[in-house]
Structures are given as C-alpha cells and as structure tokens.
Coordinates of C-alpha atoms and ligand atoms in Angstrom, one line a residue:
M1 CA 43.7 17.5 -25.7
D2 CA 44.3 15.8 -22.3
E3 CA 45.9 12.5 -21.7
T4 CA 42.6 10.6 -20.9
L5 CA 41.0 11.7 -24.1
A6 CA 44.1 10.9 -26.1
T7 CA 44.1 7.4 -24.6
Q8 CA 40.4 7.0 -25.4
I9 CA 40.9 8.1 -29.0
K10 CA 43.8 5.7 -29.4
E11 CA 41.8 2.8 -28.1
T12 CA 38.8 3.5 -30.2
A13 CA 41.0 4.0 -33.3
E14 CA 42.8 0.7 -32.6
V15 CA 39.6 -1.3 -32.4
N16 CA 38.4 0.3 -35.7
A17 CA 41.7 -0.3 -37.4
L18 CA 41.8 -4.0 -36.3
F19 CA 38.2 -4.5 -37.3
N20 CA 38.8 -3.2 -40.9
A21 CA 42.2 -4.9 -41.3
I22 CA 40.7 -8.3 -40.3
K23 CA 37.6 -7.8 -42.3
H24 CA 39.4 -6.9 -45.5
E25 CA 42.6 -8.8 -44.8
S26 CA 44.5 -5.8 -45.7
E27 CA 46.3 -2.8 -44.0
A28 CA 44.3 -0.2 -42.2
Q29 CA 44.4 3.4 -43.4
V30 CA 44.2 6.6 -41.3
G31 CA 41.8 8.1 -43.7
A32 CA 39.4 5.2 -43.6
I33 CA 39.4 5.2 -39.8
M34 CA 38.7 8.9 -39.4
G35 CA 35.2 8.8 -40.8
P36 CA 33.6 6.2 -38.5
L37 CA 35.7 7.5 -35.6
M38 CA 34.2 10.9 -35.8
G39 CA 30.7 9.7 -36.8
E40 CA 30.4 7.4 -33.8
N41 CA 32.1 9.7 -31.3
P42 CA 30.9 13.3 -31.7
E43 CA 32.9 14.3 -28.6
F44 CA 36.1 13.8 -30.7
R45 CA 35.1 16.2 -33.4
E46 CA 36.5 19.4 -31.9
Y47 CA 40.0 17.7 -32.0
G48 CA 39.6 16.7 -35.7
D49 CA 42.9 18.4 -36.7
E50 CA 45.0 16.7 -34.0
I51 CA 43.5 13.2 -34.3
P52 CA 45.4 11.9 -37.4
G53 CA 48.7 12.6 -35.6
V54 CA 47.5 10.8 -32.4
I55 CA 46.3 7.7 -34.2
A56 CA 49.0 7.4 -36.9
P57 CA 51.3 5.3 -34.6
V58 CA 48.4 3.1 -33.5
I59 CA 47.5 2.3 -37.2
E60 CA 51.2 1.7 -37.9
R61 CA 51.3 -0.8 -35.0
V62 CA 48.2 -2.6 -36.3
N63 CA 49.6 -2.8 -39.8
A64 CA 52.8 -4.4 -38.5
M65 CA 50.7 -7.3 -37.0
S66 CA 49.9 -10.6 -38.6
H67 CA 46.3 -11.6 -39.2
E68 CA 46.4 -13.9 -36.2
E69 CA 47.9 -11.2 -34.0
R70 CA 45.2 -8.8 -35.1
R71 CA 42.5 -11.3 -34.2
D72 CA 44.1 -11.9 -30.7
R73 CA 44.3 -8.2 -30.0
L74 CA 40.7 -7.5 -31.1
D75 CA 39.6 -10.3 -28.9
E76 CA 41.4 -8.7 -26.0
L77 CA 40.0 -5.1 -26.7
A78 CA 36.5 -5.8 -28.1
P79 CA 35.5 -9.5 -28.2
E80 CA 32.0 -8.6 -29.4
K81 CA 33.5 -7.0 -32.5
L82 CA 35.5 -10.2 -33.4
A83 CA 32.3 -12.3 -32.9
E84 CA 30.5 -9.9 -35.3
L85 CA 33.2 -10.4 -37.9
D86 CA 33.1 -14.2 -37.6
E87 CA 29.3 -14.2 -37.9
E88 CA 29.5 -12.1 -41.1
A89 CA 32.1 -14.4 -42.6
Q90 CA 30.0 -17.4 -41.9
E91 CA 26.9 -15.8 -43.5
D92 CA 29.0 -15.1 -46.6
D93 CA 30.2 -18.7 -47.0
Q94 CA 26.8 -20.3 -46.4
I95 CA 24.6 -19.7 -49.4
L96 CA 21.7 -22.0 -48.3
P97 CA 19.5 -20.9 -45.5
D98 CA 19.5 -22.9 -42.2
L99 CA 17.2 -25.9 -42.2
P100 CA 14.1 -25.4 -40.1
H101 CA 14.2 -27.1 -36.7
A102 CA 17.5 -28.7 -37.4
D103 CA 18.3 -29.0 -33.7
A104 CA 15.2 -31.2 -33.1
A105 CA 16.6 -33.9 -35.4
D106 CA 19.0 -36.5 -34.1
E107 CA 20.6 -36.4 -37.5
I108 CA 19.9 -34.4 -40.6
R109 CA 18.9 -37.0 -43.1
M110 CA 17.7 -35.9 -46.5
R111 CA 16.9 -37.8 -49.7
V112 CA 16.8 -37.4 -53.4
A113 CA 14.0 -39.6 -54.7
P114 CA 14.4 -39.8 -58.5
N115 CA 12.1 -41.6 -60.8
P116 CA 14.5 -43.6 -62.9
N117 CA 12.5 -43.1 -66.1
G118 CA 15.5 -41.6 -67.7
P119 CA 19.0 -40.2 -66.9
W120 CA 19.0 -36.7 -65.3
H121 CA 18.4 -33.4 -67.1
I122 CA 20.1 -30.4 -65.7
G123 CA 17.2 -29.4 -63.4
H124 CA 17.5 -32.7 -61.5
A125 CA 20.9 -31.7 -60.4
R126 CA 19.4 -29.1 -58.1
M127 CA 18.0 -31.5 -55.5
A128 CA 21.3 -33.5 -55.4
A129 CA 23.4 -30.3 -55.1
V130 CA 21.3 -28.9 -52.3
V131 CA 20.8 -32.2 -50.4
G132 CA 24.6 -32.9 -50.8
T133 CA 25.5 -29.4 -49.6
Y134 CA 23.2 -29.7 -46.5
K135 CA 24.7 -33.1 -45.7
E136 CA 28.1 -31.4 -45.6
L137 CA 26.9 -28.4 -43.6
Y138 CA 25.2 -30.5 -41.0
D139 CA 27.4 -33.6 -41.2
G140 CA 24.2 -35.5 -42.0
S141 CA 23.2 -38.3 -44.4
F142 CA 22.2 -38.4 -48.1
V143 CA 19.8 -41.1 -49.1
C144 CA 19.2 -41.9 -52.8
R145 CA 15.8 -43.7 -53.1
F146 CA 14.6 -44.7 -56.6
D147 CA 10.8 -44.1 -56.5
D148 CA 10.2 -46.7 -59.3
T149 CA 6.7 -48.0 -58.5
D150 CA 5.0 -47.0 -61.7
P151 CA 5.9 -49.6 -64.4
E152 CA 3.6 -48.2 -66.9
T153 CA 3.2 -44.4 -67.3
K154 CA 6.6 -43.5 -65.7
R155 CA 8.2 -46.7 -66.7
P156 CA 11.7 -47.1 -65.3
D157 CA 14.6 -47.2 -67.7
L158 CA 17.0 -49.9 -66.6
G159 CA 20.1 -47.9 -67.6
A160 CA 18.9 -44.8 -65.7
Y161 CA 19.6 -46.3 -62.2
D162 CA 23.3 -46.3 -62.8
A163 CA 23.2 -43.1 -64.9
I164 CA 21.7 -41.3 -61.9
L165 CA 24.2 -42.6 -59.5
D166 CA 27.0 -41.6 -61.9
A167 CA 25.4 -38.1 -62.0
I168 CA 25.4 -37.8 -58.2
D169 CA 29.1 -38.9 -58.2
Y170 CA 30.0 -36.4 -60.9
L171 CA 28.4 -33.6 -58.8
G172 CA 30.7 -34.6 -56.0
F173 CA 28.5 -36.5 -53.6
E174 CA 28.2 -40.1 -52.4
P175 CA 24.9 -41.3 -51.1
D176 CA 25.1 -43.0 -47.7
E177 CA 22.3 -45.3 -48.7
V178 CA 20.7 -46.3 -52.0
L179 CA 17.2 -47.9 -52.1
R180 CA 14.9 -49.1 -54.8
A181 CA 11.2 -48.8 -54.0
S182 CA 10.5 -51.8 -56.3
D183 CA 12.5 -53.9 -53.8
R184 CA 10.2 -52.9 -51.0
L185 CA 6.7 -54.0 -52.1
E186 CA 6.3 -56.4 -49.2
T187 CA 7.0 -53.5 -46.8
Y188 CA 4.3 -51.4 -48.4
Y189 CA 1.8 -54.3 -48.3
E190 CA 2.6 -54.9 -44.6
H191 CA 1.8 -51.2 -43.9
A192 CA -1.3 -51.4 -46.0
R193 CA -2.5 -54.3 -43.9
T194 CA -1.8 -52.5 -40.6
L195 CA -3.7 -49.5 -42.0
I196 CA -6.7 -51.8 -42.9
D197 CA -6.6 -53.1 -39.3
E198 CA -6.8 -49.6 -38.0
G199 CA -9.8 -48.9 -40.1
G200 CA -7.8 -46.5 -42.2
A201 CA -8.2 -48.1 -45.7
Y202 CA -10.8 -49.9 -47.7
T203 CA -10.9 -51.7 -51.0
C204 CA -13.1 -50.0 -53.6
S205 CA -14.4 -51.4 -56.9
C206 CA -16.2 -48.2 -58.0
P207 CA -15.6 -47.3 -61.6
A208 CA -13.3 -44.2 -61.5
D209 CA -15.9 -41.7 -62.8
E210 CA -18.6 -42.9 -60.4
F211 CA -16.2 -42.6 -57.4
S212 CA -15.2 -39.2 -58.6
A213 CA -18.8 -38.0 -58.8
L214 CA -19.5 -39.2 -55.3
K215 CA -16.3 -37.7 -54.0
N216 CA -16.9 -34.3 -55.5
A217 CA -20.3 -34.3 -53.9
G218 CA -18.7 -35.2 -50.5
E219 CA -20.5 -38.5 -50.4
P220 CA -19.0 -41.9 -49.3
C221 CA -19.1 -44.8 -51.8
P222 CA -20.9 -48.0 -50.7
H223 CA -17.5 -49.7 -50.1
R224 CA -16.3 -47.3 -47.4
D225 CA -17.9 -49.2 -44.5
K226 CA -17.1 -52.7 -45.5
D227 CA -16.0 -54.9 -42.7
I228 CA -12.3 -55.3 -42.1
E229 CA -12.2 -59.0 -42.9
Q230 CA -13.6 -58.4 -46.4
V231 CA -11.1 -55.5 -47.0
H232 CA -8.3 -57.9 -46.1
E233 CA -9.5 -60.6 -48.4
E234 CA -9.9 -58.2 -51.3
F235 CA -6.5 -56.6 -50.7
D236 CA -4.9 -60.1 -50.6
S237 CA -6.6 -60.7 -53.9
M238 CA -5.1 -57.5 -55.3
V239 CA -1.7 -58.5 -54.2
A240 CA -2.2 -62.0 -55.7
G241 CA -3.0 -60.3 -59.0
E242 CA -6.6 -61.6 -59.2
Y243 CA -8.1 -58.4 -60.4
G244 CA -7.6 -56.6 -63.7
E245 CA -6.5 -53.0 -64.0
G246 CA -9.2 -50.6 -62.7
E247 CA -11.3 -53.3 -61.1
M248 CA -10.1 -52.7 -57.5
V249 CA -8.1 -50.1 -55.6
L250 CA -7.2 -49.7 -52.0
R251 CA -8.2 -46.2 -50.7
V252 CA -7.0 -44.4 -47.6
K253 CA -10.0 -43.3 -45.5
T254 CA -9.5 -39.6 -44.9
D255 CA -12.4 -37.1 -44.7
I256 CA -14.9 -37.5 -47.5
E257 CA -16.0 -33.9 -46.9
H258 CA -12.6 -32.4 -46.8
K259 CA -12.5 -28.9 -48.3
N260 CA -9.8 -30.0 -50.7
P261 CA -11.4 -32.8 -52.9
A262 CA -7.9 -34.0 -53.8
L263 CA -7.5 -35.2 -50.2
R264 CA -10.7 -37.1 -50.0
D265 CA -10.2 -40.9 -49.7
F266 CA -7.3 -41.1 -52.1
V267 CA -5.9 -44.2 -53.8
A268 CA -3.0 -45.9 -52.1
F269 CA -2.7 -49.1 -54.3
R270 CA -3.8 -50.0 -57.8
I271 CA -3.4 -52.8 -60.2
I272 CA -0.9 -52.5 -63.1
E273 CA -0.6 -55.4 -65.4
T274 CA 2.5 -54.2 -67.3
P275 CA 5.4 -56.1 -65.7
H276 CA 8.1 -54.0 -64.0
P277 CA 11.3 -53.9 -66.1
R278 CA 13.4 -55.0 -63.2
E279 CA 13.5 -58.8 -63.0
E280 CA 13.3 -58.7 -59.2
A281 CA 10.0 -56.9 -59.3
A282 CA 8.5 -58.3 -62.5
E283 CA 5.9 -60.5 -60.8
Y284 CA 4.2 -57.8 -58.8
R285 CA 0.8 -56.4 -60.1
C286 CA -0.4 -54.5 -57.0
W287 CA 1.6 -51.2 -56.9
P288 CA 1.5 -48.4 -54.4
M289 CA 0.8 -44.8 -55.5
L290 CA 3.8 -42.5 -55.1
D291 CA 2.4 -40.6 -52.1
F292 CA 1.8 -43.8 -50.1
Q293 CA 5.1 -45.3 -51.0
S294 CA 7.3 -42.3 -50.4
G295 CA 5.4 -41.4 -47.2
I296 CA 6.1 -44.8 -45.8
D297 CA 9.7 -44.8 -46.9
D298 CA 10.5 -41.3 -45.6
H299 CA 9.5 -42.5 -42.1
L300 CA 11.2 -45.9 -42.3
T301 CA 14.5 -44.3 -43.4
N302 CA 14.3 -41.6 -40.8
I303 CA 14.3 -38.7 -43.2
S304 CA 14.4 -35.5 -41.2
H305 CA 13.8 -32.9 -43.9
I306 CA 12.1 -33.2 -47.3
I307 CA 12.5 -30.7 -50.1
R308 CA 9.6 -30.8 -52.6
G309 CA 8.2 -28.7 -55.4
I310 CA 5.7 -26.0 -54.4
D311 CA 3.1 -27.7 -56.7
L312 CA 3.2 -30.8 -54.6
Q313 CA 1.8 -29.4 -51.4
D314 CA -1.0 -31.9 -51.4
S315 CA 1.5 -34.8 -51.0
A316 CA 2.3 -33.8 -47.5
K317 CA -1.4 -33.4 -46.7
R318 CA -2.3 -36.8 -48.0
Q319 CA 0.6 -38.4 -46.3
Q320 CA -0.3 -36.7 -43.0
F321 CA -3.5 -38.8 -42.9
V322 CA -1.4 -42.0 -43.2
Y323 CA 1.1 -40.7 -40.6
D324 CA -1.8 -39.9 -38.2
Y325 CA -3.0 -43.5 -38.4
F326 CA 0.4 -44.8 -37.6
G327 CA 1.1 -42.2 -34.9
W328 CA 4.2 -41.0 -36.8
E329 CA 5.7 -37.5 -36.9
Y330 CA 5.9 -36.0 -40.3
P331 CA 9.4 -34.7 -41.4
E332 CA 10.0 -31.0 -41.9
V333 CA 9.0 -30.0 -45.4
I334 CA 10.6 -27.2 -47.4
H335 CA 8.8 -26.3 -50.7
W336 CA 10.6 -24.6 -53.5
G337 CA 9.8 -23.3 -56.9
H338 CA 10.8 -24.8 -60.2
V339 CA 14.1 -24.2 -62.0
Q340 CA 14.2 -23.3 -65.6
V341 CA 17.3 -23.2 -67.7
D342 CA 18.1 -20.9 -70.6
A343 CA 20.3 -21.5 -73.5
Y344 CA 18.8 -24.7 -74.9
D345 CA 16.5 -25.4 -77.8
V346 CA 15.6 -28.8 -76.4
P347 CA 13.1 -28.6 -73.5
M348 CA 14.3 -29.8 -70.1
S349 CA 12.0 -32.8 -70.0
T350 CA 12.9 -36.4 -69.6
S351 CA 10.2 -37.7 -71.9
T352 CA 10.9 -35.2 -74.7
I353 CA 14.7 -35.9 -74.6
K354 CA 13.9 -39.6 -74.7
E355 CA 11.7 -39.1 -77.7
L356 CA 14.3 -37.0 -79.6
I357 CA 16.9 -39.7 -79.0
E358 CA 14.5 -42.5 -80.2
E359 CA 13.8 -40.4 -83.3
G360 CA 17.5 -39.9 -84.0
E361 CA 17.3 -36.2 -83.5
L362 CA 19.8 -36.4 -80.7
D363 CA 22.7 -38.8 -80.6
G364 CA 22.1 -39.8 -77.0
W365 CA 21.8 -38.5 -73.4
D366 CA 25.2 -36.9 -73.7
D367 CA 24.6 -35.1 -77.0
P368 CA 25.9 -31.5 -76.5
R369 CA 22.5 -30.2 -77.6
A370 CA 20.7 -32.1 -74.8
P371 CA 20.2 -30.2 -71.5
T372 CA 21.4 -33.2 -69.5
I373 CA 24.0 -33.9 -66.8
A374 CA 25.7 -36.5 -69.1
S375 CA 26.2 -33.8 -71.8
L376 CA 27.7 -31.3 -69.4
K377 CA 30.1 -33.9 -68.2
R378 CA 31.1 -34.9 -71.7
R379 CA 31.7 -31.2 -72.5
G380 CA 34.2 -31.0 -69.7
I381 CA 32.2 -29.0 -67.2
R382 CA 33.0 -29.8 -63.6
G383 CA 30.3 -31.0 -61.3
E384 CA 31.2 -28.4 -58.7
A385 CA 30.5 -25.6 -61.2
I386 CA 27.0 -26.9 -61.4
V387 CA 26.6 -27.4 -57.6
E388 CA 27.7 -23.8 -57.0
A389 CA 25.3 -22.5 -59.5
M390 CA 22.4 -24.6 -58.1
T391 CA 23.0 -23.7 -54.5
G392 CA 23.3 -20.1 -55.6
L393 CA 19.6 -20.2 -56.7
G394 CA 18.6 -20.4 -53.0
M395 CA 15.4 -22.1 -51.7
S396 CA 12.7 -19.6 -52.8
T397 CA 9.1 -20.8 -53.4
S398 CA 9.2 -18.8 -56.7
N399 CA 10.4 -20.3 -59.9
V400 CA 14.0 -19.5 -60.6
D401 CA 16.1 -19.3 -63.8
L402 CA 19.5 -21.0 -64.0
A403 CA 21.7 -19.0 -66.3
M404 CA 24.1 -21.3 -68.1
S405 CA 26.5 -18.4 -68.1
T406 CA 26.8 -18.8 -64.3
V407 CA 27.7 -22.4 -64.7
Y408 CA 30.2 -21.4 -67.4
A409 CA 31.7 -18.6 -65.2
N410 CA 32.1 -21.0 -62.3
N411 CA 33.7 -23.6 -64.5
R412 CA 36.1 -21.1 -66.1
D413 CA 37.3 -20.1 -62.6
L414 CA 38.1 -23.8 -62.0
I415 CA 39.8 -24.6 -65.3
D416 CA 41.3 -21.5 -66.9
E417 CA 44.6 -21.4 -65.2
K418 CA 45.3 -25.1 -65.7
T419 CA 44.2 -25.3 -69.3
D420 CA 46.7 -25.1 -72.2
R421 CA 46.0 -23.0 -75.3
A422 CA 45.8 -24.2 -78.9
F423 CA 44.7 -22.9 -82.3
F424 CA 41.7 -24.2 -84.2
V425 CA 40.7 -22.7 -87.5
R426 CA 37.0 -23.2 -88.3
D427 CA 36.0 -24.3 -91.7
S428 CA 32.2 -24.6 -91.6
G429 CA 29.1 -22.6 -91.2
E430 CA 30.0 -18.9 -91.1
H431 CA 33.7 -19.6 -91.1
D432 CA 35.9 -20.6 -94.0
A433 CA 39.5 -21.6 -93.7
I434 CA 41.5 -19.5 -96.2
E435 CA 44.9 -20.7 -97.3
K436 CA 47.7 -18.2 -97.7
S437 CA 51.4 -18.7 -98.7
V438 CA 53.8 -17.3 -96.2
I439 CA 56.7 -15.4 -97.9
D440 CA 60.1 -15.0 -96.1
G441 CA 58.7 -16.0 -92.7
P442 CA 60.3 -18.2 -90.0
A443 CA 60.0 -22.0 -90.1
A444 CA 57.8 -22.2 -87.0
G445 CA 55.6 -20.2 -84.7
H446 CA 56.0 -20.4 -80.9
P447 CA 52.9 -19.2 -79.1
A448 CA 52.8 -19.6 -75.3
V449 CA 51.3 -22.7 -73.8
H450 CA 49.5 -20.4 -71.3
P451 CA 49.6 -16.6 -71.5
N452 CA 49.8 -16.2 -67.7
H453 CA 52.4 -18.9 -67.1
E454 CA 55.7 -18.3 -69.0
D455 CA 57.2 -21.2 -67.1
R456 CA 55.0 -23.6 -69.0
G457 CA 56.9 -22.8 -72.1
N458 CA 55.9 -22.4 -75.7
R459 CA 54.3 -24.6 -78.4
E460 CA 56.1 -25.2 -81.7
I461 CA 53.9 -25.0 -84.8
P462 CA 55.9 -25.7 -88.0
V463 CA 55.2 -23.5 -91.0
E464 CA 56.4 -25.1 -94.2
S465 CA 54.9 -22.8 -96.8
A466 CA 51.4 -21.7 -96.0
V467 CA 48.9 -21.2 -93.2
L468 CA 45.1 -21.2 -92.8
V469 CA 43.2 -18.4 -91.2
E470 CA 39.5 -17.8 -90.8
S471 CA 37.9 -15.8 -93.6
D472 CA 36.5 -13.1 -91.3
D473 CA 40.0 -12.5 -89.9
L474 CA 41.6 -11.8 -93.3
P475 CA 42.3 -8.1 -93.7
P476 CA 42.0 -6.3 -97.1
V477 CA 45.0 -6.6 -99.5
G478 CA 47.8 -4.2 -98.4
E479 CA 47.0 -4.4 -94.7
R480 CA 48.8 -6.3 -92.0
L481 CA 47.8 -9.1 -89.7
W482 CA 49.5 -10.5 -86.6
L483 CA 49.7 -14.3 -86.5
K484 CA 49.7 -15.0 -82.8
G485 CA 53.0 -16.6 -81.7
Y486 CA 54.5 -16.2 -85.2
G487 CA 54.8 -12.5 -86.2
C488 CA 53.4 -9.8 -88.4
V489 CA 52.5 -10.4 -92.1
R490 CA 51.2 -8.1 -94.8
H491 CA 48.4 -9.4 -96.9
T492 CA 49.5 -9.1 -100.6
E493 CA 48.4 -10.6 -103.9
D494 CA 51.0 -13.3 -103.4
G495 CA 50.0 -14.3 -99.9
F496 CA 51.3 -13.2 -96.5
E497 CA 54.6 -11.4 -96.6
Y498 CA 56.5 -11.6 -93.3
T499 CA 57.3 -8.2 -91.9
G500 CA 58.7 -8.9 -88.5
D501 CA 58.0 -9.9 -84.9
D502 CA 57.9 -6.5 -83.1
L503 CA 54.6 -6.8 -81.2
D504 CA 54.4 -3.0 -80.9
V505 CA 52.9 -2.7 -84.3
T506 CA 49.7 -4.3 -83.0
R507 CA 49.4 -1.5 -80.5
E508 CA 50.5 1.4 -82.7
E509 CA 48.8 0.5 -85.9
D510 CA 45.7 -1.4 -84.9
V511 CA 46.8 -4.7 -86.4
D512 CA 44.5 -7.6 -85.5
I513 CA 46.0 -10.6 -83.6
V514 CA 44.6 -13.8 -85.0
H515 CA 44.9 -17.6 -84.6
W516 CA 46.1 -19.7 -87.4
V517 CA 47.3 -23.3 -88.3
P518 CA 49.8 -24.6 -90.9
S519 CA 48.0 -25.6 -94.1
D520 CA 50.0 -28.8 -94.7
E521 CA 50.5 -30.2 -91.2
N522 CA 47.3 -29.9 -89.1
L523 CA 44.7 -32.0 -87.4
D524 CA 41.1 -32.5 -88.7
V525 CA 38.8 -31.7 -85.9
R526 CA 35.0 -32.0 -85.5
L527 CA 33.9 -29.7 -82.7
R528 CA 30.5 -30.7 -81.2
T529 CA 28.6 -27.7 -79.9
M530 CA 25.2 -26.9 -78.6
G531 CA 24.4 -25.4 -81.9
G532 CA 25.6 -28.3 -84.0
D533 CA 28.9 -29.6 -85.2
V534 CA 31.7 -27.3 -86.5
T535 CA 34.6 -28.7 -88.5
G536 CA 38.0 -27.2 -89.0
Y537 CA 41.7 -27.7 -88.4
A538 CA 43.7 -27.7 -85.2
E539 CA 47.5 -27.2 -84.8
P540 CA 49.3 -30.5 -84.9
G541 CA 50.2 -30.6 -81.2
V542 CA 46.5 -31.1 -80.3
S543 CA 46.9 -34.8 -81.2
E544 CA 49.3 -35.2 -78.3
Y545 CA 46.5 -34.5 -75.7
D546 CA 44.7 -37.4 -74.2
V547 CA 41.0 -38.1 -74.4
G548 CA 39.4 -36.2 -71.6
D549 CA 42.0 -33.4 -71.5
L550 CA 40.7 -29.8 -71.7
L551 CA 42.1 -27.1 -74.1
Q552 CA 41.3 -23.6 -74.9
F553 CA 41.0 -23.1 -78.6
V554 CA 42.1 -19.4 -78.7
R555 CA 39.3 -17.0 -79.7
V556 CA 36.9 -20.0 -80.0
G557 CA 36.4 -21.3 -76.5
F558 CA 37.3 -24.2 -74.1
V559 CA 36.9 -27.7 -75.4
R560 CA 37.3 -31.3 -74.1
I561 CA 39.1 -33.8 -76.3
D562 CA 36.7 -36.6 -76.9
N563 CA 38.5 -38.9 -79.3
H564 CA 41.3 -39.1 -81.8
D565 CA 39.9 -41.8 -84.1
E566 CA 39.6 -42.3 -87.8
G567 CA 42.0 -39.6 -89.0
R568 CA 39.8 -37.0 -87.4
S569 CA 39.7 -35.9 -83.8
V570 CA 36.5 -35.0 -82.0
A571 CA 36.3 -32.3 -79.3
Y572 CA 33.3 -31.1 -77.3
Y573 CA 32.7 -27.4 -76.8
T574 CA 32.8 -26.6 -73.1
H575 CA 31.9 -22.8 -73.1
P576 CA 33.4 -19.5 -74.3
Ligands
LIG1 ZN1 -16.2 -47.7 -53.9

C-alpha cells in the first residue's frame, strides 16, 4: 500500500468514525467502520487485511476527543456530513410535521375553539397539545376562543369556561389571548350588515322544509332578490328580537345550484329564544351559526392555520363564500381524523358524561371512571405525558387510537424515579386481607424508600404481633414466603414463623416476595380506580404524605394521595 492510498484510507476512516461517534454519542469501533469503508470504497478491498492496522490509530484519536471536538473536526473534514447529522437529529425531535406555508405568515397564530358545553374529555386535549406544541416550535401564538353562540342545543355550562382554561394550564400551555364569542355579537352583526350591503345575504322567512325542497331542486326562494333596504330592516328586527324562533333567518347568498347542496345559501343567523346563561349575553336573541361566527373571528384574530376534523370540510367551503365577499384570504387549513381512546367503559362524549353525572352514576367530571382531563389530573398523571402521547398521534386524516398505555408509559418515565414506595394490602373484590401472627420475628420491617436509591433510606414498619397479606399471596401451609423488607417466614398452623433474612432463599428456593402491612397499626385506604373503588390497608407511614403526593403501592401501582379525612385516607389510582 503506498503513502497516498494510506492517507486516503485514514481520512475516509476518520470521517466515518467521527460520524458514528457523534451520531451515537459513543466511541467508534474499528469493526463497525470496516463494513461501510469497504462497501463505499471498492478500491480499498484488496488491502482488506492491512486496513485495520492503518486505521486503528485514527479511531483511537477520535475516541480520545470530546463530543465538541469531534463535531469541530467533522466540520473541518466533511461539513456536509455534519449537516446531515443535525438534520436527522432535528427530524427525530420534531414529531409534528411542518405547517404548510408557514413562511408566508407574519406570525403563526393558531386557536383552540372549544364549545364550553362541558369540561374537556381526553380527546379535547389533542387540539390544545398540538396547537401549544406548534406555538413553541414556531414561536407563535395560542388563542383560546370559546365558540359559545348556541344557548340552546349546545348550551354553555358556566363552570366549563374556567375548567377548560385549567385543562390548558394543566397541559402546560398558556393562551396568549382568551375570547368569548358571546361577547362579540355586535361585531358579528356589523359584519352581517356589511354583507347585506354587498348583496351577499338576505333575510328569509321560508319554513325550513319549503326552503329545503327549493334548495334541493337548485331553485331560489322568493326572498333571494329582496331589495337591500328591506333586508336591513328585517335583519334589524331579528337583532331587536321581534321574530319568534324559525320565523326569520339571514342567509348567505352563495350559489343556489352548487353541486354540494350543503353549500347552497346557508343560514348565517337565526333566532334563539332561550337566554344565554352568561349574564353579559342574556339579552341577545339573534345568534350567528358557528360557521359564520368562527369564520369572522378567525380573520379578525389573524389566525394563520386552522386544524379541523376531516368531517368538517364543508365549513371552510361555506366560510370561503363569506371571505370572498369581504376580500379576505382564508387561513391554511389542516384536516385530521378523529381520536378514539381505549380503556374506558364510559364513552368519550361531553353530553353522555354530563348525563351520567346528573344521574349520579359518576361522582363528577374528575371521577376516575370518566375519560376526562380533570380525572387524569386527579389521578396524578402529568399534563406533559398527555401532550407527548397526543403529538405522537401525528396529523393524519385517518382516525387514530390513543392507547392509554402510552400515556401511562410517558407518565411512568416522568414520576418513577422520584416516587417513594409503600405497601397497601387490598381487602375487597378479588383480594382479601388475611391476618397472620408473626412468631419470633423482628419488631419492625425496613423496606427501601426507593429500590434504585439507597441514599433515600428505609421505611420503618412496626410489627407488634401480626401482619396482613393478600389472600392470593398466601402459600400453602409448610411453605415459605418473603415479606419484603422484613424477612422470610414459614406458613404454619400457628401463623408465620420467622426463618431469617437471607435474601438468597428467594432465588434458590423460589420463595415469593410479597407486600404486607402490620395488622394492628395501619391506615384504612379507599383506592379509587377506573374499575371502581378498592379498599384495604396501607402501612402507617402513608399518613405522613401530603394530599397531592404520589406513591407507588408496591405490586399494585402508582397512586396520588387525595385526602386523609374521616379516619380513612383516599388515594386515586394513577396507573400500573
Ligand atoms: Zn325564503
């Protein structure tokens, strides 16, 4: 091998070694370099035997460098390779796709537009998670607009406004602007009047079925060509509340022969006699339809990108007619599929959850059996675990399934290391707490506060005379059992006879390791789970934890302490 070739091999090997070491943040190996080196450079192959010796010192030098030094060196030798690495790393970090035409917007402004007819179920978190994440990616703005302009069929719930803002906060986002559409009626009226002036809207008193028959036939109703003065007068009367429900509507003039009948002269305003629950809006009777109201607001609040369900494609098309009259440019729209969630018996529907609460089947929006944001929060699940799972669903137009196990896995990563361990012996449902006397055992058990962190010390669980274990953990008489943090006992006719604390027996003789609590000094606990309440007994130290603290009940799961009242503590089950 001549000098030139050797230099060439060394340089190529160095680039490969740097690339791999930076990519994996680990040391480069001669073996791992050889494959690509020969594959990409067939001219090296005849020297295959000599090459490891030639490149070994190069690899050694690379491995002696810090991460930063490796980056600098790669930038020097092959800047295009470093750029490739940075690009890959960025793609890995960013789960959501780029927004379409993001460069064309002065600022990325997106909105969540909840109907406050109830607090949020889990599915609602998706929009906030995605809009909040895009806000962070683009340094943009997050608008929360309550689309509360239907006081009757989607009647707003006064408590839901704050509950929704709390949910957004819990997910880790803060809206830059909060609007209530029911504060903005005068703005919608003003735009309706401009539309009337443009010849873009008319008042119509056709009974609904008659209009529908004409519309389906592609025929205009007799009101379509009224003069503008009369339309103004009648619209003013609508605003003044002079018509009853169904007597008069304001329609947007589109194309009465449009191939999609849903787009033909749709209703923009109608009369609703039921007063709005918000005092500020209680006097209004003439209400905009959602497509009109949200279309106007999206423009007036400079929304650059809208995310909307794939089933709502007609909304953009209807609103486009209004935008054309005003000469406005429509925001970018991204349609996505619906999200479904597994693991719950209660359907993810605001109206169903509301009914079950009213019927007393659920204790409230934060009942652990309810698929709601409030319940996840009360169970001790972190908002960021939900955001991560939601953004991980991507932006596909197909329906997607949110697996609660993903939320739980994310949350476990966040809490496991910090969360102390405790024992809880179940005594309801399939589990019975069985009392056994302890014979000749120590006066206390000392299980670790956290198995991975010796420095956090050990708990002290006093054992006066007897312990409780779960019935299915009890071995046959004559066999042994390891009481975690206490020692080994043999199950006899008299109870548990202590046999020592040499943990090797559990490995050599297949002795089960179980959790336990003292029978005389323990804490009554009601554990609220998605499958109903479980009662049992916790070790006494659990009473020292504050409301809101998390614990792992060993072999049961993570829990959040909810209260310590009335001689019985309550905990909410977080996840396994
Ligand atoms: Zn008509």
